[in-house]
């Protein structure tokens, strides 16, 4: 590969301007406009930061707990006393350490201390530190001198504008690891292999899978030094920092990983479905957020194999091995911000693959393709960043919904991904099987165990194929894809319904009208002073199964979130009622005409929903989108039989 080089640093002025605007915008937004949140393992990282602040060690003590609780309470967050040691384990010496290593919290300490001493919100330290880390990594990219101007431009732009922006405001390690991988890529391209190994090793402190990339750099760095043993020794010395977490946990627990020793990760959890989902899953895979780059990276792989080149196939091997190590995690549909947290770690390597052989192609064609790729990426991540739905990990995104509705056989994710996103919560879903996704009354896909096959046949009226039945009998759990075709785009969410075991039993049992919540537009039940209450999104659905054609009354108490709202009720797609709902609870009674069988009633709030976190005067970190609170929702049929769902 013929890269142009220069003895002096000659930073392109355009990139400097982009870098300056990007950096200032990022810092300004993080400091003044984004309210801090606790999500994922942020409770632990805040605890470790407080520990480093008090005594420069990561063990959790009483003064650390008090400071963490104070900061969380000031931000409207309350974990409760029973979660004080969540994620912590008592060491052989009696100290409490987190099963996540504390390098990120230690790096967060300077900003945390500054905010603390000047009486600012310490919880903002994470988003400010993340912003500074990303800015630092991009600055290092500007210093690369042995790239063509086209390579340098696209490397910088795709490193700055990609799904990593989803994680900047998380009190989490994704930006930490991503930024140091970007630095490692920069020094690798600069042929400064020792610094590249050091940066990659720093990144691996929070995720050991990155060590695979470190090994790649060591091998190619040693090869570039003509296999001199002295250089291999130097590279290995630079990589020693990556063993610190293993040594730390061995000294304190006699195990190299608490995550493994407590069953949170294990080689038995590895599967091809999980490995390839990081690349191709329609909900959280890279294909959903950087599709043009993924296509280009695959093309580069095939071209390199055809040309008998080594570097790009080696980088793809690194990605597969990283994905394999990550797939040892038990909880695959973990908390995430749209794209999977582990996919984030691979983004810099995907970008490296895409820009590596740019000089071999027509400059005009490759630049046009990459410009269109950048535009598509921005069009995908822009609206998602604006909406910033913290609950996205338990929802199907637009792309996966359209595929599930129109061609369900094309999307068969790991079982927990389908189940938890269908049910709208992270749970042990086995007891909820079968889970059926239906569109406009037409079954599309089901996840079931063998016992659920007969239930599905009764509900849908469709016999299960013998081959499907036999496959599920052998595997104990599996998918049923219904063959009837639907071609509608966009399909619209209001007709999409999810049935779990409880809902199906309600539909199939009894002679009176049964009311069920098919997990569409409803949040989980909350206890409000002894009264079960559900929050609605802007669109919610209830299912009414009726033994006959009948008129019933839908009764409820409803109150608008933050302001008065309008409730529109639709039955069979036809509007029946429009009611003004104030912020205090009022009684509502709506007549509904039912036909024999399953009826869909849609509750729609035209003003939409709003998030408490976006209302500064509420001091509430709740990021759910709320419209109406609903209590005592009942159905009263002509025989005055009452079926209560709340």
Coordinates of C-alpha atoms in Angstrom, one line a residue:
X1 CA 0.0 0.0 0.0
X2 CA 1.5 3.3 -1.1
X3 CA 0.8 6.0 1.5
X4 CA 2.2 9.4 1.1
X5 CA 4.3 10.6 3.9
X6 CA 5.7 13.9 5.1
X7 CA 8.5 14.7 7.6
X8 CA 6.3 17.4 9.2
X9 CA 2.9 17.4 10.7
X10 CA 0.6 19.0 8.2
X11 CA -2.9 18.9 9.6
X12 CA -5.6 19.6 7.1
X13 CA -7.3 22.9 8.0
X14 CA -10.7 21.6 7.2
X15 CA -10.3 18.8 9.7
X16 CA -9.0 21.2 12.3
X17 CA -12.2 23.4 11.9
X18 CA -14.4 20.3 12.1
X19 CA -12.5 19.1 15.1
X20 CA -12.8 22.4 16.9
X21 CA -16.5 22.8 16.2
X22 CA -17.1 19.2 17.2
X23 CA -15.1 19.4 20.4
X24 CA -16.7 22.7 21.5
X25 CA -20.2 21.5 20.7
X26 CA -19.7 18.2 22.5
X27 CA -18.3 19.8 25.7
X28 CA -20.9 22.6 25.7
X29 CA -23.7 20.0 25.3
X30 CA -22.3 17.8 28.0
X31 CA -21.8 20.6 30.5
X32 CA -24.9 22.7 30.0
X33 CA -27.6 20.8 28.2
X34 CA -27.7 17.1 29.1
X35 CA -29.0 16.0 32.5
X36 CA -26.9 13.2 33.9
X37 CA -28.3 9.7 34.4
X38 CA -27.5 6.5 36.1
X39 CA -27.9 3.6 33.7
X40 CA -26.3 0.2 33.2
X41 CA -23.5 -0.3 35.7
X42 CA -23.3 3.5 36.5
X43 CA -24.2 2.9 40.2
X44 CA -20.9 0.9 40.5
X45 CA -18.7 3.3 38.6
X46 CA -20.0 6.2 40.7
X47 CA -19.3 4.3 43.8
X48 CA -15.7 3.5 42.7
X49 CA -15.2 7.2 41.7
X50 CA -16.3 8.2 45.2
X51 CA -13.9 5.6 46.7
X52 CA -11.0 6.9 44.7
X53 CA -11.9 10.4 45.7
X54 CA -11.8 9.6 49.4
X55 CA -8.9 7.1 49.7
X56 CA -7.5 6.4 46.2
X57 CA -8.6 2.8 46.3
X58 CA -11.7 1.2 44.7
X59 CA -13.0 -0.6 47.8
X60 CA -16.4 0.7 48.9
X61 CA -16.6 2.2 52.4
X62 CA -19.3 3.9 54.4
X63 CA -18.1 7.4 53.4
X64 CA -18.2 6.4 49.7
X65 CA -21.7 5.0 50.1
X66 CA -22.9 8.2 51.8
X67 CA -21.4 10.4 49.0
X68 CA -22.8 8.3 46.2
X69 CA -26.2 8.3 47.8
X70 CA -26.1 12.1 48.2
X71 CA -25.2 12.6 44.6
X72 CA -27.9 10.2 43.4
X73 CA -30.5 11.8 45.5
X74 CA -29.6 15.3 44.3
X75 CA -30.3 14.0 40.8
X76 CA -33.6 12.4 41.8
X77 CA -32.2 8.9 41.8
X78 CA -32.8 6.4 44.6
X79 CA -31.5 2.8 44.5
X80 CA -32.6 1.8 48.0
X81 CA -30.5 0.3 50.8
X82 CA -30.9 -3.2 49.5
X83 CA -28.8 -2.2 46.4
X84 CA -26.0 -0.6 48.2
X85 CA -23.6 -3.4 47.3
X86 CA -25.0 -4.2 44.0
X87 CA -22.2 -5.4 41.8
X88 CA -19.8 -5.6 44.7
X89 CA -18.3 -8.7 46.4
X90 CA -16.5 -9.1 49.7
X91 CA -12.8 -9.9 49.1
X92 CA -10.6 -12.3 51.1
X93 CA -9.4 -9.4 53.1
X94 CA -12.9 -8.2 53.9
X95 CA -13.0 -5.2 51.5
X96 CA -15.8 -4.7 49.0
X97 CA -14.8 -4.5 45.3
X98 CA -16.9 -4.3 42.2
X99 CA -16.7 -7.1 39.7
X100 CA -16.0 -4.4 37.1
X101 CA -12.5 -3.0 37.1
X102 CA -12.0 0.6 38.3
X103 CA -9.8 2.1 35.6
X104 CA -12.6 4.1 34.1
X105 CA -13.6 5.5 37.5
X106 CA -10.0 6.4 38.3
X107 CA -9.8 8.3 35.0
X108 CA -13.0 10.1 35.9
X109 CA -11.6 11.2 39.2
X110 CA -10.1 14.6 38.2
X111 CA -13.3 15.9 36.7
X112 CA -15.3 14.5 39.6
X113 CA -13.0 16.2 42.1
X114 CA -13.2 19.5 40.3
X115 CA -17.0 19.5 40.2
X116 CA -17.1 18.5 43.8
X117 CA -14.8 21.2 45.1
X118 CA -16.6 23.9 43.2
X119 CA -20.1 22.6 44.2
X120 CA -21.2 21.5 40.7
X121 CA -23.2 18.3 39.9
X122 CA -20.6 15.5 40.3
X123 CA -22.7 13.1 38.3
X124 CA -21.9 15.2 35.2
X125 CA -18.3 14.1 35.6
X126 CA -18.9 11.0 33.5
X127 CA -20.3 12.7 30.4
X128 CA -17.6 15.4 30.6
X129 CA -14.9 12.8 31.0
X130 CA -16.4 10.8 28.1
X131 CA -16.4 13.9 25.9
X132 CA -12.8 14.7 26.8
X133 CA -11.7 11.1 26.0
X134 CA -13.4 11.2 22.6
X135 CA -11.9 14.6 21.8
X136 CA -8.4 13.3 22.8
X137 CA -8.7 10.3 20.5
X138 CA -9.8 12.5 17.6
X139 CA -6.9 14.9 18.2
X140 CA -4.5 12.0 18.0
X141 CA -6.0 11.1 14.6
X142 CA -5.1 14.6 13.4
X143 CA -1.5 13.9 14.1
X144 CA -1.1 11.0 11.6
X145 CA 1.2 12.1 8.8
X146 CA 1.6 8.9 6.7
X147 CA -1.9 8.7 5.3
X148 CA -3.4 10.1 2.1
X149 CA -5.6 13.1 2.6
X150 CA -8.6 11.0 1.7
X151 CA -7.8 8.3 4.2
X152 CA -7.2 10.8 6.9
X153 CA -10.4 12.7 6.3
X154 CA -12.6 9.6 6.3
X155 CA -10.8 8.0 9.2
X156 CA -11.5 11.1 11.2
X157 CA -15.1 11.7 10.1
X158 CA -16.2 8.1 10.7
X159 CA -14.4 8.0 14.0
X160 CA -16.3 11.1 15.1
X161 CA -19.7 10.5 13.6
X162 CA -20.9 7.0 14.4
X163 CA -23.0 5.3 17.1
X164 CA -20.4 6.0 19.7
X165 CA -22.3 9.3 20.2
X166 CA -25.1 7.3 21.8
X167 CA -22.9 6.4 24.8
X168 CA -21.3 9.8 25.5
X169 CA -23.8 10.5 28.2
X170 CA -23.7 7.1 29.8
X171 CA -21.7 6.7 33.1
X172 CA -20.2 3.7 31.5
X173 CA -17.0 2.4 29.9
X174 CA -17.9 2.3 26.2
X175 CA -16.4 5.7 25.3
X176 CA -13.3 4.9 27.5
X177 CA -12.6 1.7 25.5
X178 CA -13.6 3.1 22.2
X179 CA -11.4 6.2 22.5
X180 CA -8.3 4.2 23.4
X181 CA -8.9 1.7 20.5
X182 CA -9.1 4.8 18.2
X183 CA -5.7 5.9 19.6
X184 CA -4.3 2.4 19.1
X185 CA -5.5 2.5 15.4
X186 CA -3.9 5.9 15.0
X187 CA -0.5 4.7 16.3
X188 CA -0.8 1.5 14.3
X189 CA -1.2 3.4 11.1
X190 CA 1.6 5.7 12.2
X191 CA 3.7 2.5 12.6
X192 CA 4.4 3.4 16.2
X193 CA 3.5 -0.1 17.4
X194 CA 4.6 0.2 21.0
X195 CA 2.3 3.1 21.7
X196 CA -0.4 1.3 19.7
X197 CA 0.0 -1.7 22.0
X198 CA -0.1 0.5 25.1
X199 CA -3.3 2.2 24.0
X200 CA -5.0 -1.0 23.1
X201 CA -3.9 -2.5 26.5
X202 CA -5.4 0.5 28.3
X203 CA -8.7 -0.1 26.4
X204 CA -8.7 -3.7 27.4
X205 CA -8.6 -2.8 31.1
X206 CA -12.4 -2.6 31.0
X207 CA -13.1 -5.3 28.4
X208 CA -10.6 -8.2 28.0
X209 CA -11.9 -9.0 24.5
X210 CA -9.9 -6.0 23.2
X211 CA -6.7 -8.0 24.0
X212 CA -7.3 -9.8 20.7
X213 CA -6.6 -6.5 18.9
X214 CA -3.5 -5.9 21.1
X215 CA -2.2 -9.3 20.0
X216 CA -2.8 -8.4 16.4
X217 CA -0.7 -5.2 16.8
X218 CA 2.1 -7.1 18.6
X219 CA 2.3 -9.7 15.7
X220 CA 2.3 -7.1 13.0
X221 CA 4.7 -4.8 14.9
X222 CA 7.1 -7.7 15.5
X223 CA 6.8 -8.6 11.8
X224 CA 7.6 -5.0 10.8
X225 CA 10.8 -5.3 13.0
X226 CA 11.9 -8.3 11.0
X227 CA 11.0 -10.6 13.9
X228 CA 13.7 -9.3 16.2
X229 CA 13.2 -10.8 19.6
X230 CA 14.2 -7.5 21.3
X231 CA 11.2 -5.7 19.7
X232 CA 8.9 -8.5 20.6
X233 CA 10.0 -8.1 24.2
X234 CA 9.4 -4.4 24.1
X235 CA 5.9 -4.9 22.7
X236 CA 5.1 -7.4 25.3
X237 CA 6.3 -5.0 28.0
X238 CA 3.9 -2.4 26.6
X239 CA 1.1 -4.9 26.8
X240 CA 1.7 -5.8 30.5
X241 CA -0.8 -3.2 31.7
X242 CA -3.6 -5.4 30.4
X243 CA -2.9 -8.1 33.0
X244 CA -3.5 -5.7 36.0
X245 CA -7.2 -6.6 36.4
X246 CA -6.5 -10.3 36.4
X247 CA -3.8 -9.8 38.9
X248 CA -6.0 -7.6 41.1
X249 CA -8.8 -10.1 41.3
X250 CA -6.5 -13.0 41.8
X251 CA -4.8 -11.3 44.8
X252 CA -8.2 -10.3 46.3
X253 CA -10.4 -13.3 45.4
X254 CA -8.1 -16.1 44.2
X255 CA -9.8 -15.9 40.8
X256 CA -8.8 -13.9 37.7
X257 CA -12.4 -12.8 37.0
X258 CA -15.4 -12.3 39.3
X259 CA -17.6 -12.1 36.3
X260 CA -16.6 -15.6 35.3
X261 CA -16.5 -17.1 38.8
X262 CA -20.0 -15.9 39.6
X263 CA -21.5 -17.4 36.4
X264 CA -22.1 -14.0 34.7
X265 CA -19.9 -15.1 31.8
X266 CA -19.0 -18.7 30.7
X267 CA -17.8 -20.4 27.5
X268 CA -21.0 -22.5 27.6
X269 CA -22.9 -19.3 26.6
X270 CA -21.1 -18.9 23.3
X271 CA -23.2 -19.4 20.2
X272 CA -22.9 -18.4 16.6
X273 CA -26.2 -16.5 16.9
X274 CA -24.8 -14.3 19.5
X275 CA -21.5 -13.8 17.7
X276 CA -23.0 -12.8 14.4
X277 CA -25.7 -10.7 16.0
X278 CA -23.1 -8.1 17.0
X279 CA -22.7 -7.5 13.2
X280 CA -26.0 -8.3 11.7
X281 CA -28.8 -8.1 14.3
X282 CA -31.5 -5.8 13.1
X283 CA -32.0 -4.3 16.5
X284 CA -28.5 -3.7 17.8
X285 CA -26.1 -5.0 15.2
X286 CA -23.7 -2.7 13.3
X287 CA -25.7 -3.4 10.1
X288 CA -28.6 -1.4 11.5
X289 CA -26.6 1.7 12.2
X290 CA -23.6 1.8 9.8
X291 CA -24.9 -0.3 6.9
X292 CA -22.8 1.2 4.1
X293 CA -19.6 0.8 6.2
X294 CA -20.5 -2.8 6.9
X295 CA -21.0 -3.5 3.2
X296 CA -17.7 -1.8 2.4
X297 CA -15.9 -3.8 5.1
X298 CA -17.2 -7.1 3.7
X299 CA -16.2 -6.0 0.2
X300 CA -12.7 -5.1 1.4
X301 CA -12.5 -8.6 3.0
X302 CA -13.4 -10.4 -0.2
X303 CA -11.1 -8.1 -2.3
X304 CA -8.2 -8.8 0.1
X305 CA -8.7 -12.5 0.0
X306 CA -8.8 -12.5 -3.8
X307 CA -5.7 -10.4 -3.8
X308 CA -4.0 -12.6 -1.2
X309 CA -3.5 -9.7 1.2
X310 CA -3.1 -10.4 4.9
X311 CA -4.0 -7.3 6.9
X312 CA -7.8 -7.0 6.4
X313 CA -8.6 -10.8 6.7
X314 CA -6.5 -10.6 10.0
X315 CA -8.6 -7.7 11.2
X316 CA -11.8 -9.5 10.4
X317 CA -10.4 -12.5 12.4
X318 CA -9.8 -10.1 15.3
X319 CA -13.4 -8.9 15.1
X320 CA -14.8 -12.5 15.1
X321 CA -12.6 -13.5 18.1
X322 CA -13.6 -10.3 20.0
X323 CA -17.3 -11.1 19.3
X324 CA -16.7 -14.7 20.5
X325 CA -15.2 -13.6 23.8
X326 CA -18.0 -11.1 24.3
X327 CA -20.6 -13.8 23.6
X328 CA -19.6 -15.6 26.8
X329 CA -21.9 -13.1 28.6
X330 CA -25.1 -14.6 29.9
X331 CA -27.3 -11.5 29.6
X332 CA -27.1 -10.8 25.9
X333 CA -30.0 -8.4 25.6
X334 CA -28.4 -6.2 28.2
X335 CA -29.0 -2.5 28.7
X336 CA -27.7 -0.7 25.6
X337 CA -28.2 2.5 23.7
X338 CA -29.5 1.3 20.4
X339 CA -26.3 -0.4 19.1
X340 CA -24.9 -3.2 21.3
X341 CA -22.2 -2.1 23.8
X342 CA -19.9 -4.8 22.4
X343 CA -20.4 -3.7 18.9
X344 CA -19.1 -0.2 19.9
X345 CA -15.7 -1.8 20.7
X346 CA -15.5 -3.0 17.1
X347 CA -16.4 0.2 15.3
X348 CA -12.8 1.6 15.1
X349 CA -11.6 -1.6 13.5
X350 CA -14.4 -1.6 11.0
X351 CA -13.5 2.0 10.1
X352 CA -9.8 0.9 9.8
X353 CA -10.8 -1.9 7.4
X354 CA -12.8 0.6 5.3
X355 CA -10.1 3.2 4.9
X356 CA -7.0 0.9 4.7
X357 CA -7.0 0.2 1.0
X358 CA -8.6 3.5 -0.2
X359 CA -5.6 4.4 -2.4
X360 CA -6.2 1.3 -4.5
X361 CA -9.6 2.5 -5.7
X362 CA -10.8 5.3 -7.9
X363 CA -10.6 8.4 -5.8
X364 CA -13.8 9.9 -7.2
X365 CA -15.8 6.7 -6.8
X366 CA -14.6 5.8 -3.3
X367 CA -15.1 9.4 -2.0
X368 CA -18.6 9.5 -3.4
X369 CA -19.4 6.2 -1.8
X370 CA -18.0 7.3 1.6
X371 CA -19.8 10.6 1.4
X372 CA -23.1 8.8 0.9
X373 CA -22.2 6.4 3.7
X374 CA -21.5 9.3 6.1
X375 CA -24.8 10.9 5.1
X376 CA -26.8 7.7 5.7
X377 CA -25.1 7.2 9.0
X378 CA -26.0 10.7 10.1
X379 CA -29.6 10.2 9.0
X380 CA -29.8 7.0 11.0
X381 CA -28.1 8.2 14.3
X382 CA -29.4 11.8 14.2
X383 CA -33.1 11.1 15.0
X384 CA -32.2 8.4 17.5
X385 CA -29.8 10.7 19.3
X386 CA -32.6 13.4 19.4
X387 CA -35.2 11.0 20.9
X388 CA -32.6 9.2 23.1
X389 CA -34.9 6.4 24.4
X390 CA -33.2 4.8 27.4
X391 CA -35.7 2.0 27.2
X392 CA -34.7 1.0 23.7
X393 CA -33.1 -2.3 24.8
X394 CA -36.6 -3.8 25.6
X395 CA -38.3 -2.6 22.4
X396 CA -38.1 -3.7 18.7
X397 CA -36.8 -0.9 16.6
X398 CA -38.4 0.2 13.3
X399 CA -36.3 -2.0 11.1
X400 CA -36.8 -5.2 13.0
X401 CA -40.6 -4.5 13.3
X402 CA -41.0 -4.1 9.6
X403 CA -39.1 -7.4 8.9
X404 CA -41.0 -9.3 11.6
X405 CA -44.3 -8.1 10.2
X406 CA -43.5 -8.6 6.5
X407 CA -41.0 -11.4 6.3
X408 CA -40.5 -12.9 9.9
X409 CA -38.4 -15.8 8.7
X410 CA -35.6 -13.3 7.9
X411 CA -35.1 -12.3 11.6
X412 CA -34.3 -15.0 14.1
X413 CA -32.4 -13.3 16.9
X414 CA -31.1 -14.9 20.1
X415 CA -34.1 -16.0 22.0
X416 CA -33.7 -13.5 24.9
X417 CA -33.5 -10.6 22.4
X418 CA -36.9 -11.5 20.9
X419 CA -38.6 -12.4 24.2
X420 CA -37.4 -9.4 26.2
X421 CA -38.2 -6.9 23.4
X422 CA -41.6 -8.4 22.9
X423 CA -42.5 -8.4 26.6
X424 CA -40.9 -5.0 27.2
X425 CA -38.7 -5.9 30.1
X426 CA -35.6 -7.9 31.0
X427 CA -36.9 -11.1 32.6
X428 CA -36.4 -14.8 32.7
X429 CA -38.9 -15.3 29.8
X430 CA -39.2 -19.1 29.9
X431 CA -42.3 -19.0 32.1
X432 CA -43.9 -16.6 29.6
X433 CA -43.7 -19.0 26.6
X434 CA -45.3 -19.1 24.2
X435 CA -44.8 -15.5 23.0
X436 CA -46.6 -14.6 19.8
X437 CA -46.2 -11.5 17.7
X438 CA -49.4 -10.7 15.7
X439 CA -50.1 -8.0 13.2
X440 CA -53.7 -6.8 12.6
X441 CA -54.9 -10.2 13.9
X442 CA -52.5 -12.2 11.7
X443 CA -49.9 -14.2 13.6
X444 CA -46.4 -13.5 12.3
X445 CA -43.8 -15.1 14.6
X446 CA -43.8 -17.2 17.8
X447 CA -41.2 -18.2 20.3
X448 CA -42.2 -21.3 22.2
X449 CA -41.2 -24.5 24.0
X450 CA -42.7 -27.8 23.0
X451 CA -45.6 -27.5 25.4
X452 CA -46.6 -24.2 23.8
X453 CA -47.2 -25.7 20.4
X454 CA -50.7 -26.9 21.1
X455 CA -51.6 -23.5 22.6
X456 CA -50.4 -21.7 19.5
X457 CA -52.5 -24.0 17.3
X458 CA -55.6 -23.3 19.4
X459 CA -55.1 -19.6 19.4
X460 CA -54.1 -19.1 15.7
X461 CA -56.1 -22.0 14.2
X462 CA -53.0 -22.9 12.2
X463 CA -51.5 -26.4 12.5
X464 CA -47.8 -26.5 13.3
X465 CA -45.6 -28.1 10.6
X466 CA -44.2 -31.4 11.6
X467 CA -40.6 -30.3 10.9
X468 CA -41.0 -27.3 13.1
X469 CA -42.6 -29.4 15.9
X470 CA -39.8 -31.9 15.7
X471 CA -37.1 -29.2 15.7
X472 CA -38.5 -27.6 18.9
X473 CA -38.9 -31.0 20.5
X474 CA -35.2 -31.6 20.0
X475 CA -34.0 -28.1 20.9
X476 CA -36.6 -27.5 23.7
X477 CA -37.3 -24.0 22.4
X478 CA -37.5 -22.3 19.0
X479 CA -39.3 -20.1 16.6
X480 CA -42.4 -20.6 14.5
X481 CA -42.7 -18.4 11.4
X482 CA -46.1 -18.1 10.0
X483 CA -46.2 -18.2 6.2
X484 CA -49.1 -15.9 5.3
X485 CA -47.5 -12.9 3.6
X486 CA -48.0 -9.3 4.5
X487 CA -46.5 -6.5 2.3
X488 CA -47.1 -3.2 3.9
X489 CA -44.5 -0.5 4.4
X490 CA -44.4 1.3 6.7
X491 CA -46.7 -1.1 8.6
X492 CA -47.6 1.1 11.5
X493 CA -47.3 0.1 15.2
X494 CA -50.9 0.3 16.3
X495 CA -51.9 -3.1 14.8
X496 CA -48.8 -4.9 16.2
X497 CA -49.7 -7.1 19.2
X498 CA -47.7 -9.3 21.5
X499 CA -49.3 -12.3 23.3
X500 CA -47.6 -14.0 26.2
X501 CA -48.8 -17.1 28.1
X502 CA -51.1 -15.1 30.5
X503 CA -52.7 -13.1 27.7
X504 CA -53.2 -16.3 25.6
X505 CA -54.9 -18.1 28.6
X506 CA -57.2 -15.1 29.0
X507 CA -58.2 -15.3 25.3
X508 CA -58.8 -19.0 25.3
X509 CA -60.5 -19.4 28.7
X510 CA -64.0 -18.6 30.0
X511 CA -67.2 -17.3 28.4
X512 CA -67.2 -13.7 29.6
X513 CA -65.3 -10.8 28.1
X514 CA -61.6 -11.0 29.0
X515 CA -59.3 -8.0 29.0
X516 CA -55.6 -8.3 28.4
X517 CA -52.6 -6.0 28.0
X518 CA -50.5 -7.4 25.0
X519 CA -47.4 -5.3 26.0
X520 CA -48.1 -2.6 23.4
X521 CA -47.5 0.9 24.7
X522 CA -47.9 0.1 28.4
X523 CA -45.3 0.3 31.1
X524 CA -45.1 -2.2 33.9
X525 CA -47.6 -2.0 36.8
X526 CA -46.7 0.3 39.6
X527 CA -48.1 0.4 43.2
X528 CA -49.5 3.9 43.9
X529 CA -50.5 3.7 47.6
X530 CA -51.9 0.3 47.1
X531 CA -53.6 1.0 43.8
X532 CA -52.1 -0.8 40.7
X533 CA -51.3 1.8 38.1
X534 CA -49.9 1.7 34.6
X535 CA -48.4 4.6 32.5
X536 CA -49.3 4.8 28.8
X537 CA -47.1 5.9 26.0
X538 CA -48.8 7.9 23.3
X539 CA -50.4 4.8 21.8
X540 CA -51.5 1.8 23.7
X541 CA -53.5 -1.3 22.9
X542 CA -55.7 -3.6 24.9
X543 CA -57.1 -6.9 23.7
X544 CA -60.8 -7.9 24.4
X545 CA -61.8 -11.5 23.8
X546 CA -65.6 -11.9 23.5
X547 CA -67.8 -15.0 23.3
X548 CA -70.4 -13.1 21.2
X549 CA -71.2 -9.9 19.4
X550 CA -71.8 -7.6 22.4
X551 CA -71.6 -4.0 23.6
X552 CA -69.5 -3.4 26.7
X553 CA -68.3 -0.4 28.7
X554 CA -64.6 0.3 29.1
X555 CA -64.2 1.9 32.5
X556 CA -61.0 3.5 34.0
X557 CA -59.5 6.3 36.0
X558 CA -57.1 8.4 34.0
X559 CA -54.8 11.4 34.6
X560 CA -52.5 13.3 32.2
X561 CA -48.8 13.5 32.8
X562 CA -47.5 17.1 33.4
X563 CA -50.5 18.7 31.5
X564 CA -54.0 18.0 30.4
X565 CA -54.3 15.6 27.4
X566 CA -56.8 14.1 25.0
X567 CA -57.7 10.4 25.0
X568 CA -59.0 9.0 21.7
X569 CA -60.4 5.5 21.8
X570 CA -60.5 3.3 18.6
X571 CA -62.2 0.0 18.2
X572 CA -61.5 -2.1 15.1
X573 CA -59.7 1.0 13.7
X574 CA -62.8 3.1 14.0
X575 CA -62.8 6.1 16.4
X576 CA -65.5 5.8 19.1
X577 CA -64.7 8.5 21.7
X578 CA -62.6 11.6 22.4
X579 CA -62.2 12.7 26.0
X580 CA -60.2 15.6 27.7
X581 CA -58.1 14.2 30.6
X582 CA -56.8 16.7 33.2
X583 CA -53.7 16.1 35.4
X584 CA -55.9 14.7 38.2
X585 CA -57.7 11.4 38.0
X586 CA -61.2 11.4 36.5
X587 CA -63.6 8.5 35.8
X588 CA -64.0 7.5 32.2
X589 CA -66.6 5.1 30.7
X590 CA -66.5 4.3 27.0
X591 CA -69.0 2.1 25.1
X592 CA -67.3 -0.5 22.9
X593 CA -68.9 -2.7 20.3
X594 CA -67.3 -6.2 20.2
X595 CA -67.5 -9.0 17.8
X596 CA -67.1 -12.6 18.6
X597 CA -63.4 -13.4 19.1
X598 CA -60.4 -11.2 19.7
X599 CA -61.0 -7.4 19.4
X600 CA -58.3 -4.7 19.4
X601 CA -59.0 -1.4 21.2
X602 CA -56.5 1.4 20.7
X603 CA -56.0 4.2 23.1
X604 CA -54.3 7.2 21.4
X605 CA -53.1 10.5 22.9
X606 CA -52.7 13.0 20.0
X607 CA -50.5 15.4 22.0
X608 CA -48.0 12.6 22.3
X609 CA -46.0 11.6 25.4
X610 CA -43.2 13.4 27.3
X611 CA -40.3 12.4 29.4
X612 CA -39.9 13.5 33.1
X613 CA -36.2 13.8 32.6
X614 CA -36.8 16.6 30.0
X615 CA -38.7 18.7 32.6
X616 CA -36.0 20.4 34.8
X617 CA -38.6 21.6 37.3
X618 CA -39.6 18.0 38.1
X619 CA -36.0 16.9 39.0
X620 CA -36.9 13.4 37.9
X621 CA -34.4 11.2 36.0
X622 CA -37.2 9.0 34.6
X623 CA -36.6 8.7 30.8
X624 CA -39.8 6.9 30.0
X625 CA -42.2 8.7 27.6
X626 CA -45.5 9.2 29.5
X627 CA -48.9 10.4 28.5
X628 CA -51.6 9.1 30.8
X629 CA -51.7 7.2 34.1
X630 CA -54.4 4.6 34.2
X631 CA -56.0 2.8 37.2
X632 CA -59.0 0.5 37.7
X633 CA -59.4 -0.4 34.1
X634 CA -62.3 -2.8 33.9
X635 CA -64.8 -4.1 31.3
X636 CA -68.5 -4.3 32.1
X637 CA -70.6 -6.4 29.8
X638 CA -74.4 -6.6 29.4
X639 CA -74.5 -9.3 32.1
X640 CA -72.6 -7.0 34.5
X641 CA -69.7 -9.5 34.7
X642 CA -66.6 -7.6 35.7
X643 CA -63.1 -8.6 34.4
X644 CA -60.4 -6.5 36.0
X645 CA -56.9 -6.1 34.6
X646 CA -55.6 -3.4 36.9

